[in-house]
Tab-separated table of C-alpha atoms and ligand atoms in Angstrom:
chain	number	residue	atom	x	y	z
I	1482	MET	CA	54.977	38.397	-18.304
I	1483	SER	CA	56.010	40.565	-15.356
I	1484	LEU	CA	58.236	43.622	-15.017
I	1485	TYR	CA	61.865	43.465	-14.715
I	1486	VAL	CA	64.066	46.560	-13.469
I	1487	SER	CA	67.651	47.152	-13.570
I	1488	ASN	CA	68.656	47.335	-9.844
I	1489	THR	CA	71.745	49.459	-9.141
I	1490	LEU	CA	72.010	47.988	-5.662
I	1491	SER	CA	72.279	44.348	-7.505
I	1492	GLY	CA	73.642	45.205	-10.606
I	1493	GLU	CA	71.112	43.099	-11.797
I	1494	ARG	CA	67.978	43.024	-13.962
I	1495	GLU	CA	65.231	41.581	-11.304
I	1496	PRO	CA	61.892	40.714	-11.514
I	1497	PHE	CA	59.953	43.872	-9.672
I	1498	GLU	CA	58.228	42.530	-6.199
I	1499	PRO	CA	57.134	45.040	-4.100
I	1500	ASP	CA	56.220	44.469	-0.322
I	1501	ASP	CA	52.751	45.438	-0.977
I	1502	PRO	CA	51.252	45.718	-4.437
I	1503	GLU	CA	48.393	47.939	-3.285
I	1504	ASN	CA	50.861	50.264	-1.739
I	1505	VAL	CA	54.450	50.612	-3.664
I	1506	LEU	CA	56.430	53.620	-2.724
I	1507	VAL	CA	58.375	55.729	-4.920
I	1508	TYR	CA	60.662	58.701	-3.761
I	1509	THR	CA	62.220	60.312	-6.603
I	1510	CYS	CA	65.185	62.915	-5.787
I	1511	GLY	CA	63.860	66.243	-6.737
I	1512	LEU	CA	65.886	69.502	-8.171
I	1513	THR	CA	67.664	71.500	-6.309
I	1514	VAL	CA	65.716	74.912	-7.089
I	1515	SER	CA	68.440	77.786	-7.795
I	1516	ASP	CA	67.635	78.006	-11.749
I	1517	ASP	CA	64.861	77.179	-14.353
I	1518	SER	CA	65.076	73.503	-14.951
I	1519	HIS	CA	66.558	71.943	-18.229
I	1520	LEU	CA	65.974	69.152	-20.572
I	1521	GLY	CA	68.420	66.714	-18.051
I	1522	HIS	CA	66.123	67.592	-15.626
I	1523	ALA	CA	62.831	67.284	-17.446
I	1524	ARG	CA	64.418	63.641	-18.855
I	1525	LEU	CA	64.668	62.447	-15.116
I	1526	TRP	CA	61.001	63.617	-14.551
I	1527	VAL	CA	59.405	62.496	-17.370
I	1528	GLN	CA	61.181	58.599	-17.214
I	1529	SER	CA	60.304	58.730	-13.493
I	1530	ASP	CA	56.639	59.745	-14.509
I	1531	VAL	CA	56.644	56.928	-17.150
I	1532	MET	CA	57.312	54.495	-14.766
I	1533	VAL	CA	54.883	55.374	-12.023
I	1534	ARG	CA	52.471	55.579	-14.496
I	1535	TRP	CA	53.521	51.834	-16.012
I	1536	LEU	CA	53.353	50.504	-12.479
I	1537	SER	CA	49.535	52.116	-12.222
I	1538	HIS	CA	48.960	50.440	-15.548
I	1539	LEU	CA	49.906	47.272	-14.098
I	1540	GLY	CA	47.353	47.654	-11.475
I	1541	TYR	CA	49.889	48.513	-8.353
I	1542	GLY	CA	48.718	51.200	-6.195
I	1543	VAL	CA	51.659	53.830	-6.297
I	1544	ARG	CA	52.362	56.397	-4.087
I	1545	HIS	CA	54.989	58.908	-5.562
I	1546	VAL	CA	56.611	61.270	-3.389
I	1547	GLN	CA	59.289	64.025	-5.083
I	1548	ASN	CA	61.377	66.576	-3.146
I	1549	PHE	CA	62.395	70.029	-3.777
I	1550	THR	CA	65.703	71.105	-2.153
I	1551	ASP	CA	65.185	74.928	-1.149
I	1552	VAL	CA	68.211	74.866	1.200
I	1553	ASN	CA	71.373	75.338	-0.657
I	1554	GLU	CA	74.429	77.247	-1.167
I	1555	LYS	CA	73.898	77.529	-5.019
I	1556	ILE	CA	70.474	79.264	-3.920
I	1557	VAL	CA	72.312	81.620	-1.701
I	1558	ALA	CA	74.832	82.331	-4.533
I	1559	ARG	CA	71.722	83.836	-6.221
I	1560	THR	CA	70.771	86.021	-3.977
I	1561	GLY	CA	70.348	89.940	-5.188
I	1562	GLU	CA	70.199	88.711	-8.771
I	1563	GLY	CA	67.511	90.836	-10.842
I	1564	ASP	CA	64.426	90.368	-9.158
I	1565	LEU	CA	64.942	87.185	-7.583
I	1566	GLY	CA	65.257	88.730	-4.040
I	1567	ASP	CA	67.524	89.290	-1.567
I	1568	THR	CA	66.736	86.029	0.831
I	1569	GLU	CA	67.451	82.252	0.125
I	1570	GLN	CA	63.835	81.690	0.708
I	1571	ALA	CA	62.576	84.230	-2.074
I	1572	VAL	CA	64.971	82.715	-4.643
I	1573	ALA	CA	63.869	79.422	-3.997
I	1574	ARG	CA	60.035	80.233	-4.043
I	1575	HIS	CA	60.851	81.810	-7.575
I	1576	TYR	CA	62.042	78.429	-8.349
I	1577	VAL	CA	59.720	76.241	-7.021
I	1578	GLU	CA	57.303	77.657	-9.163
I	1579	SER	CA	59.292	77.919	-12.132
I	1580	VAL	CA	59.934	74.352	-11.623
I	1581	ILE	CA	55.748	73.495	-10.865
I	1582	GLU	CA	55.093	75.392	-14.006
I	1583	ASP	CA	57.574	73.152	-16.026
I	1584	MET	CA	56.367	69.789	-14.723
I	1585	ARG	CA	52.646	70.919	-15.650
I	1586	ASP	CA	53.883	71.914	-19.082
I	1587	LEU	CA	55.190	68.318	-19.501
I	1588	ASN	CA	52.041	66.691	-18.188
I	1589	LEU	CA	53.842	65.012	-15.548
I	1590	ASP	CA	51.329	63.174	-13.014
I	1591	ARG	CA	51.136	65.077	-9.625
I	1592	ALA	CA	53.158	63.314	-6.976
I	1593	GLU	CA	51.021	62.542	-3.679
I	1594	VAL	CA	53.317	65.699	-2.286
I	1595	TYR	CA	56.287	67.800	-2.985
I	1596	PRO	CA	58.106	68.180	0.322
I	1597	ARG	CA	60.596	70.954	0.686
I	1598	VAL	CA	63.631	70.693	2.919
I	1599	SER	CA	63.003	74.316	4.738
I	1600	GLU	CA	59.586	72.462	6.116
I	1601	HIS	CA	61.437	69.243	7.259
I	1602	ILE	CA	63.996	70.822	9.743
I	1603	PRO	CA	62.569	68.943	12.829
I	1604	GLU	CA	62.243	65.785	11.177
I	1605	ILE	CA	66.104	66.197	9.747
I	1606	ILE	CA	67.041	67.230	13.424
I	1607	GLU	CA	65.278	63.894	14.853
I	1608	ILE	CA	67.272	61.485	12.342
I	1609	VAL	CA	70.545	63.199	12.880
I	1610	GLU	CA	70.358	62.842	16.994
I	1611	THR	CA	69.114	59.239	16.328
I	1612	LEU	CA	72.169	58.919	14.626
I	1613	VAL	CA	74.587	60.291	17.392
I	1614	GLU	CA	72.582	58.561	20.088
I	1615	LYS	CA	73.240	55.185	18.178
I	1616	GLY	CA	77.027	55.851	17.594
I	1617	TYR	CA	77.004	56.467	13.791
I	1618	ALA	CA	77.287	59.832	14.175
I	1619	TYR	CA	79.572	62.529	16.035
I	1620	GLU	CA	79.231	66.336	16.843
I	1621	ALA	CA	82.308	68.536	16.197
I	1622	GLY	CA	82.521	72.354	16.332
I	1623	GLY	CA	78.639	72.773	16.349
I	1624	SER	CA	78.385	70.603	13.289
I	1625	VAL	CA	77.486	66.956	12.917
I	1626	TYR	CA	78.898	64.464	10.882
I	1627	PHE	CA	78.238	60.664	9.891
I	1628	ASP	CA	81.084	58.281	10.615
I	1629	VAL	CA	81.215	55.926	7.552
I	1630	THR	CA	83.333	53.438	9.240
I	1631	GLU	CA	80.480	52.636	11.807
I	1632	PHE	CA	78.434	51.617	8.899
I	1633	GLU	CA	79.515	48.077	7.841
I	1634	ASP	CA	77.359	48.294	4.280
I	1635	TYR	CA	79.065	51.688	3.490
I	1636	GLY	CA	79.475	51.698	-0.119
I	1637	LYS	CA	77.298	48.561	-1.031
I	1638	LEU	CA	75.473	50.842	-3.459
I	1639	SER	CA	78.396	52.437	-5.600
I	1640	GLY	CA	81.137	50.185	-4.830
I	1641	GLN	CA	83.382	52.530	-3.104
I	1642	ASP	CA	86.043	51.283	-0.613
I	1643	VAL	CA	85.806	53.620	2.489
I	1644	GLU	CA	89.431	53.740	2.444
I	1645	GLU	CA	89.872	54.870	-1.240
I	1646	ILE	CA	87.337	57.583	-0.695
I	1647	GLU	CA	90.237	60.743	-0.632
I	1648	SER	CA	87.227	63.496	0.733
I	1649	GLN	CA	83.703	63.902	1.050
I	1650	GLY	CA	81.971	67.565	1.584
I	1651	ALA	CA	83.897	70.719	1.829
I	1652	GLU	CA	87.599	70.837	2.459
I	1653	SER	CA	87.028	73.000	5.040
I	1654	ASP	CA	85.661	70.800	7.179
I	1655	ARG	CA	88.551	68.052	7.356
I	1656	ALA	CA	90.020	69.502	10.252
I	1657	GLU	CA	86.524	68.236	12.111
I	1658	LYS	CA	86.265	65.010	10.810
I	1659	ARG	CA	87.627	61.720	11.911
I	1660	HIS	CA	87.503	59.979	8.716
I	1661	PRO	CA	87.699	61.787	5.061
I	1662	ALA	CA	84.952	60.057	3.734
I	1663	ASP	CA	82.949	61.000	6.826
I	1664	PHE	CA	79.889	63.539	5.669
I	1665	ALA	CA	78.082	66.269	6.977
I	1666	LEU	CA	74.606	66.117	8.538
I	1667	TRP	CA	74.317	69.026	10.299
I	1668	LYS	CA	76.587	72.088	9.519
I	1669	ALA	CA	77.165	75.041	12.072
I	1670	GLY	CA	75.941	78.600	11.094
I	1671	ALA	CA	75.056	80.214	7.949
I	1672	VAL	CA	76.720	79.702	4.624
I	1673	ASP	CA	80.213	80.594	4.183
I	1674	PRO	CA	80.566	83.395	2.117
I	1675	GLY	CA	83.634	81.560	-0.070
I	1676	ASP	CA	81.077	78.759	-0.686
I	1677	ALA	CA	78.223	80.658	-1.617
I	1678	ASN	CA	81.010	82.702	-4.085
I	1679	GLU	CA	81.650	79.378	-5.993
I	1680	HIS	CA	78.363	79.710	-7.511
I	1681	ARG	CA	77.960	83.469	-8.012
I	1682	SER	CA	77.725	85.248	-11.096
I	1683	ASP	CA	80.593	87.410	-11.897
I	1684	ASP	CA	78.330	90.284	-12.576
I	1685	LEU	CA	77.339	90.496	-9.001
I	1686	PRO	CA	79.084	91.574	-6.059
I	1687	PRO	CA	80.710	88.628	-4.115
I	1688	LEU	CA	79.060	88.071	-1.109
I	1689	GLU	CA	80.925	89.064	1.998
I	1690	GLU	CA	79.062	87.812	5.140
I	1691	PRO	CA	77.916	84.116	5.640
I	1692	ALA	CA	74.306	84.050	4.236
I	1693	GLY	CA	71.025	81.853	4.096
I	1694	GLN	CA	68.894	80.658	6.507
I	1695	THR	CA	69.654	78.891	9.750
I	1696	TRP	CA	67.591	76.810	12.222
I	1697	ALA	CA	68.284	76.108	15.920
I	1698	SER	CA	69.378	72.701	16.934
I	1699	PRO	CA	70.917	70.942	20.006
I	1700	TRP	CA	74.176	71.243	18.379
I	1701	GLY	CA	73.423	75.292	17.828
I	1702	GLU	CA	72.423	77.215	14.861
I	1703	GLY	CA	72.982	75.563	11.688
I	1704	ARG	CA	71.406	74.224	8.540
I	1705	PRO	CA	71.048	70.694	7.165
I	1706	GLY	CA	73.648	68.903	5.184
I	1707	TRP	CA	72.205	68.083	1.635
I	1708	HIS	CA	71.923	64.200	1.983
I	1709	VAL	CA	69.833	63.985	5.143
I	1710	GLU	CA	67.204	65.724	3.557
I	1711	CYS	CA	66.016	62.780	1.537
I	1712	SER	CA	66.283	60.200	4.373
I	1713	ALA	CA	64.140	62.556	6.407
I	1714	MET	CA	61.388	63.336	3.719
I	1715	SER	CA	61.242	59.995	2.296
I	1716	THR	CA	60.767	58.562	5.835
I	1717	THR	CA	58.254	61.208	6.739
I	1718	HIS	CA	55.675	60.581	3.472
I	1719	LEU	CA	56.773	57.053	2.956
I	1720	ASP	CA	58.115	55.048	5.328
I	1721	ASP	CA	61.448	53.882	6.813
I	1722	SER	CA	61.345	51.234	3.973
I	1723	ILE	CA	60.304	51.960	0.747
I	1724	ASP	CA	60.200	49.979	-3.072
I	1725	VAL	CA	61.445	52.190	-5.392
I	1726	HIS	CA	64.234	54.954	-5.258
I	1727	VAL	CA	64.352	57.041	-8.926
I	1728	GLY	CA	67.342	59.390	-9.179
I	1729	GLY	CA	69.916	60.602	-11.785
I	1730	GLN	CA	72.938	58.416	-12.517
I	1731	ASP	CA	74.981	61.185	-10.941
I	1732	LEU	CA	73.619	61.134	-7.799
I	1733	VAL	CA	74.701	57.072	-7.080
I	1734	PHE	CA	77.656	58.707	-5.176
I	1735	PRO	CA	78.017	59.871	-2.852
I	1736	HIS	CA	74.034	61.604	-2.488
I	1737	HIS	CA	72.474	58.035	-2.629
I	1738	GLU	CA	75.201	55.936	-0.764
I	1739	ASN	CA	74.877	58.356	2.068
I	1740	GLU	CA	71.063	58.291	2.007
I	1741	ILE	CA	71.163	54.504	2.323
I	1742	ALA	CA	74.141	54.924	5.139
I	1743	GLN	CA	71.708	57.376	7.104
I	1744	SER	CA	68.310	55.977	6.870
I	1745	GLU	CA	69.565	52.352	7.484
I	1746	ALA	CA	71.895	53.438	10.430
I	1747	ALA	CA	68.635	55.152	12.039
I	1748	SER	CA	66.238	52.598	11.317
I	1749	GLY	CA	67.842	49.442	11.098
I	1750	ASP	CA	65.756	48.351	8.309
I	1751	GLN	CA	66.685	48.178	4.285
I	1752	PHE	CA	65.902	51.520	3.054
I	1753	ALA	CA	64.825	51.107	-0.943
I	1754	THR	CA	64.668	47.846	-2.415
I	1755	TYR	CA	64.806	48.958	-6.200
I	1756	TRP	CA	67.393	51.814	-6.945
I	1757	LEU	CA	66.773	53.032	-10.636
I	1758	HIS	CA	69.207	55.000	-11.982
I	1759	VAL	CA	68.594	57.759	-14.962
I	1760	ARG	CA	71.388	58.201	-17.052
I	1761	LEU	CA	72.388	61.678	-18.071
I	1762	LEU	CA	71.463	63.508	-21.106
I	1763	GLU	CA	74.066	64.743	-23.379
I	1764	THR	CA	74.116	67.390	-26.083
I	1765	ALA	CA	75.912	66.879	-29.016
I	1766	GLY	CA	79.019	68.769	-28.376
I	1767	GLU	CA	79.985	71.803	-30.452
I	1768	LYS	CA	78.330	70.486	-34.062
I	1769	MET	CA	74.898	71.269	-32.042
I	1770	SER	CA	73.645	75.008	-33.329
I	1771	SER	CA	73.682	77.643	-30.810
I	1772	SER	CA	69.708	78.195	-31.937
I	1773	LEU	CA	69.028	74.405	-30.586
I	1774	GLY	CA	71.365	75.399	-27.376
I	1775	ASN	CA	68.330	77.906	-26.790
I	1776	TYR	CA	65.798	75.169	-26.284
I	1777	PHE	CA	67.800	73.492	-23.368
I	1778	THR	CA	65.821	75.116	-20.970
I	1779	THR	CA	62.289	73.070	-20.448
I	1780	LYS	CA	60.443	76.288	-21.183
I	1781	ASN	CA	62.096	76.998	-24.408
I	1782	ALA	CA	61.912	73.725	-25.310
I	1783	VAL	CA	58.383	73.257	-24.833
I	1784	GLU	CA	57.582	76.400	-26.394
I	1785	GLU	CA	59.296	75.388	-29.554
I	1786	PHE	CA	58.166	71.846	-29.676
I	1787	GLY	CA	55.656	71.405	-27.690
I	1788	PRO	CA	55.200	68.948	-24.861
I	1789	ASN	CA	54.337	66.099	-26.936
I	1790	VAL	CA	57.358	66.220	-28.941
I	1791	VAL	CA	59.654	66.912	-26.112
I	1792	ARG	CA	57.971	63.622	-24.383
I	1793	MET	CA	58.723	61.954	-27.379
I	1794	PHE	CA	62.295	62.874	-27.103
I	1795	LEU	CA	62.803	62.219	-23.904
I	1796	VAL	CA	61.190	58.692	-23.781
I	1797	SER	CA	63.277	57.750	-26.721
I	1798	THR	CA	66.106	56.402	-25.423
I	1799	SER	CA	65.900	53.727	-21.949
I	1800	TYR	CA	66.460	54.973	-19.125
I	1801	THR	CA	69.383	52.803	-18.764
I	1802	GLN	CA	71.374	54.507	-21.642
I	1803	ARG	CA	72.763	57.911	-21.874
I	1804	GLN	CA	70.577	59.935	-24.281
I	1805	THR	CA	72.043	62.648	-26.809
I	1806	TYR	CA	70.434	65.904	-27.580
I	1807	SER	CA	71.058	66.968	-31.454
I	1808	GLU	CA	69.130	68.069	-33.969
I	1809	ALA	CA	68.585	64.618	-35.581
I	1810	THR	CA	67.366	63.308	-32.506
I	1811	ILE	CA	65.113	66.237	-31.855
I	1812	SER	CA	64.003	65.828	-35.322
I	1813	GLU	CA	63.267	62.138	-34.769
I	1814	ALA	CA	61.223	62.932	-32.405
I	1815	GLN	CA	59.104	65.520	-33.982
I	1816	GLU	CA	58.636	62.933	-36.897
I	1817	ARG	CA	57.405	60.210	-34.889
I	1818	TRP	CA	55.045	62.450	-32.743
I	1819	GLU	CA	53.465	63.515	-35.891
I	1820	ARG	CA	52.912	59.880	-37.449
I	1821	VAL	CA	51.341	58.858	-34.246
I	1822	GLU	CA	48.952	62.086	-33.811
I	1823	ARG	CA	48.202	61.895	-37.543
I	1824	ALA	CA	47.243	58.392	-37.088
I	1825	TYR	CA	45.298	59.154	-34.276
I	1826	GLU	CA	43.503	61.882	-35.942
I	1827	ARG	CA	42.777	59.622	-39.127
I	1828	ALA	CA	41.639	56.975	-36.685
I	1829	THR	CA	39.106	59.243	-34.986
I	1830	ASP	CA	37.768	61.176	-38.100
I	1831	ALA	CA	37.435	57.527	-40.074
I	1832	ALA	CA	35.275	55.933	-37.101
I	1833	ASP	CA	33.287	59.360	-36.870
I	1834	SER	CA	32.449	59.182	-40.677
I	1835	VAL	CA	29.314	57.364	-41.904
I	1836	ASP	CA	31.263	55.297	-43.764
I	1837	ALA	CA	32.142	52.960	-40.362
I	1838	TYR	CA	29.914	50.394	-39.993
I	1839	ALA	CA	28.681	47.693	-37.047
I	1840	LYS	CA	29.006	44.741	-39.569
I	1841	VAL	CA	32.561	45.506	-41.097
I	1842	GLU	CA	35.390	43.898	-39.660
I	1843	ASP	CA	38.827	44.174	-40.903
I	1844	ASP	CA	41.284	41.325	-39.432
I	1845	ASP	CA	44.613	43.066	-40.285
I	1846	LEU	CA	43.557	46.242	-38.719
I	1847	ARG	CA	42.370	44.392	-35.635
I	1848	ALA	CA	45.433	42.038	-35.492
I	1849	ALA	CA	47.491	45.124	-35.704
I	1850	VAL	CA	45.689	46.585	-32.195
I	1851	VAL	CA	46.617	43.334	-30.804
I	1852	ASP	CA	50.371	43.248	-31.691
I	1853	ALA	CA	50.404	46.769	-30.780
I	1854	ARG	CA	49.149	45.923	-27.339
I	1855	GLU	CA	51.737	43.245	-26.656
I	1856	ALA	CA	54.372	44.855	-28.192
I	1857	PHE	CA	53.853	47.755	-26.129
I	1858	THR	CA	53.371	45.618	-22.915
I	1859	SER	CA	56.454	43.261	-23.250
I	1860	SER	CA	58.533	46.582	-23.949
I	1861	MET	CA	57.446	48.536	-21.071
I	1862	ASN	CA	57.907	45.067	-18.588
I	1863	ASP	CA	61.272	44.913	-19.864
I	1864	ASP	CA	62.872	47.248	-17.801
I	1865	PHE	CA	60.029	50.135	-19.056
I	1866	ASN	CA	61.403	50.094	-22.705
I	1867	ALA	CA	59.869	53.166	-23.541
I	1868	ARG	CA	61.765	53.694	-26.560
I	1869	GLY	CA	60.594	49.954	-27.645
I	1870	ALA	CA	56.432	50.718	-26.469
I	1871	VAL	CA	56.804	54.004	-29.085
I	1872	SER	CA	58.030	51.866	-31.666
I	1873	ALA	CA	54.836	49.599	-30.879
I	1874	LEU	CA	52.554	52.954	-30.975
I	1875	LEU	CA	54.192	53.592	-34.473
I	1876	GLU	CA	53.667	50.282	-36.017
I	1877	LEU	CA	49.862	50.736	-34.829
I	1878	ALA	CA	49.828	54.386	-36.414
I	1879	SER	CA	51.414	52.593	-39.531
I	1880	ALA	CA	48.599	50.237	-39.716
I	1881	VAL	CA	46.005	53.078	-39.180
I	1882	HIS	CA	47.452	55.187	-42.219
I	1883	ARG	CA	47.246	51.937	-44.622
I	1884	TYR	CA	43.885	50.906	-43.772
I	1885	VAL	CA	42.211	54.384	-43.855
I	1886	ASP	CA	44.200	54.975	-47.376
I	1887	GLU	CA	42.934	51.620	-48.875
I	1888	VAL	CA	39.367	51.078	-47.688
I	1889	GLU	CA	36.241	53.222	-48.004
I	1890	ALA	CA	33.919	51.091	-45.738
I	1891	TYR	CA	35.473	51.062	-42.255
I	1892	ASP	CA	35.532	48.630	-39.430
I	1893	TYR	CA	34.040	50.810	-36.856
I	1894	ARG	CA	35.116	48.775	-33.878
I	1895	GLY	CA	38.444	48.361	-34.801
I	1896	LEU	CA	38.897	51.931	-35.326
I	1897	VAL	CA	37.697	52.599	-31.923
I	1898	ASP	CA	40.136	49.822	-30.318
I	1899	ALA	CA	42.607	51.602	-32.186
I	1900	ILE	CA	41.975	55.042	-30.842
I	1901	GLU	CA	41.517	53.592	-27.287
I	1902	THR	CA	44.799	51.877	-27.436
I	1903	PHE	CA	46.558	55.375	-28.591
I	1904	GLU	CA	44.495	56.789	-25.756
I	1905	ASP	CA	45.464	54.126	-23.005
I	1906	LEU	CA	48.746	53.437	-23.676
I	1907	GLY	CA	50.346	56.678	-25.624
I	1908	GLY	CA	48.157	58.910	-23.699
I	1909	GLY	CA	47.851	57.067	-20.362
I	1910	VAL	CA	51.051	55.354	-19.893
I	1911	LEU	CA	53.658	58.062	-22.062
I	1912	GLY	CA	51.727	61.044	-21.163
I	1913	PHE	CA	50.883	62.178	-24.726
I	1914	GLN	CA	48.081	64.732	-24.929
I	1915	PHE	CA	46.032	63.500	-28.435
I	1916	GLY	CA	43.581	66.338	-29.578
I	1917	ALA	CA	45.528	69.071	-27.391
I	1918	ALA	CA	46.366	72.411	-29.318
I	1919	ASP	CA	49.752	71.559	-28.836
I	1920	GLY	CA	53.391	72.339	-30.980
I	1921	GLY	CA	53.173	73.961	-34.090
I	1922	ASP	CA	49.311	75.376	-33.295
I	1923	ALA	CA	50.254	76.668	-29.941
I	1924	THR	CA	53.405	78.682	-31.365
I	1925	LEU	CA	50.768	79.905	-34.113
I	1926	ALA	CA	48.200	81.098	-31.378
I	1927	GLY	CA	50.940	82.464	-29.462
I	1928	ASP	CA	52.728	84.199	-32.380
I	1929	LEU	CA	49.211	85.637	-33.711
I	1930	VAL	CA	48.570	86.928	-30.049
I	1931	GLU	CA	51.901	88.890	-29.990
I	1932	LEU	CA	50.869	90.139	-33.352
I	1933	VAL	CA	47.444	91.450	-32.433
I	1934	LEU	CA	49.185	93.141	-29.218
I	1935	ASN	CA	51.848	94.986	-31.346
I	1936	ILE	CA	48.850	96.156	-33.601
I	1937	ARG	CA	47.385	97.332	-29.933
I	1938	GLU	CA	50.653	99.117	-28.873
I	1939	GLU	CA	50.819	100.768	-32.201
I	1940	GLU	CA	47.603	101.963	-32.018
I	1941	ARG	CA	47.983	103.248	-28.474
I	1942	ALA	CA	51.107	105.030	-29.343
I	1943	ALA	CA	49.248	106.797	-32.251
I	1944	GLY	CA	46.506	108.085	-29.832
I	1945	ASN	CA	43.728	105.633	-30.875
I	1946	TYR	CA	42.978	104.562	-27.169
I	1947	GLU	CA	39.304	103.147	-27.975
I	1948	ARG	CA	40.635	101.173	-31.043
I	1949	ALA	CA	43.287	99.300	-28.366
I	1950	ASP	CA	40.578	98.814	-25.797
I	1951	GLU	CA	38.489	97.514	-28.512
I	1952	LEU	CA	41.366	94.883	-29.603
I	1953	ARG	CA	42.158	94.012	-25.896
I	1954	ASP	CA	38.508	93.341	-25.305
I	1955	ARG	CA	38.275	90.962	-28.292
I	1956	LEU	CA	40.970	89.350	-27.144
I	1957	GLU	CA	39.487	88.438	-23.841
I	1958	ALA	CA	36.199	87.486	-25.558
I	1959	LEU	CA	38.388	84.786	-26.956
I	1960	GLY	CA	39.954	83.885	-23.646
I	1961	VAL	CA	43.169	85.680	-24.012
I	1962	THR	CA	43.781	87.957	-20.601
I	1963	VAL	CA	45.586	91.126	-21.483
I	1964	GLU	CA	47.758	92.748	-18.812
I	1965	ASP	CA	49.307	96.409	-19.085
I	1966	THR	CA	53.047	96.368	-17.324
I	1967	ASP	CA	55.521	99.208	-17.343
I	1968	ASP	CA	57.273	96.972	-19.536
I	1969	GLY	CA	54.473	96.428	-21.773
I	1970	SER	CA	51.673	93.757	-22.313
I	1971	THR	CA	51.787	90.235	-21.284
I	1972	TYR	CA	48.946	87.650	-21.813
I	1973	ARG	CA	47.720	84.697	-20.969
I	1974	LEU	CA	45.473	81.848	-22.616
L	388	LIG	ZN1	67.575	63.035	-2.954
């Protein structure tokens, strides 16, 4: 059975037939780096990571590119806040670093590249020039706008009728635009302080001067519009035509509609064959306790629940459906991960025990492995249904628990098949990490280090510097690096 995917462009479930199976091109719309990531972003990343991993598992050669939007008024709005720095670049660098940390914590496979807008200004200018030359875009007051009435297929992704779009972009652009639905490809000058202040914290003095980076262009100093960046980066790092474009459901209109218009008008080729949109993550509203609300950033969630539970949670609803974040859904993920992990550990212990034999064969155990692989495969081929895939692993976990409970002489080969199934499918495809210090263990280790650091602090306060140094040396010997700063001690494992 082959893979079927839900394509927003056609509105249908379609068989997946890439141009070149050796070279499947996938672009994921990444994050605007103006804040720490939250679980909604993490859901998009984990779902697209699982898609890419499944395509690789099926034998496709996959090239995956995911961008960072590091030029944006929301980034400018945070300049001067805390230790973020006074420039758009400094704030963006801070959050690119933070987001990469979150991605590594979530055990995402590395993309081929993570291009940033600020390093692709020449490519952006080139595509805008092409659009002007071909008559799809026009200059007005040092800005350049895409003329939606010139692109016949405008609206084909989102189903929008051009004449019904009342406006796009900033209201202040209206006077320059020919049609209310036209959108900016290039904006003259720096960020208007009013636009940045809309996103600025009330605790900060409002910006009074135009702010943010500008670049020289054929139309004067200015900044790229938002949508054109993805057309430029996708073309630069992949091709004019790609197989799969992934993004959040909230980006269908206008962002992805505009990417199609720009790319296809410029190149004359179809931009992306399959448009896969990950539905949003919702919180359970007021019913959610405030303590759970604290774990809505990726960092806090990973620290509290561990990466495996967070991943289990994020794959537990199909990408084509909205997901709810609540105490109940998180604890379901916790319980599911523990069942799978425990089964993996018990299978490993049994296979590595003196009671595992070469000539013992258990038909039920072996059948459970075959069934789990089949159920996992058919779920994933059914539009990357990761929830179904997890159910297949849970079935296998139950079979392993039953088997180890009931039997005294173990089927070595059967157990190893089960272990490899957990590792290949749960690890390789769903991205779980078996046998890693995680969740409870990782939290406990962190708490114990904090405890030792507190004792060390007390020793120092009491003038017992030798004792304090000894505690630091013993932590270092265990692989814990302690750094003393003005605000106290920090550590790295
Ligand atoms: Zn994009």
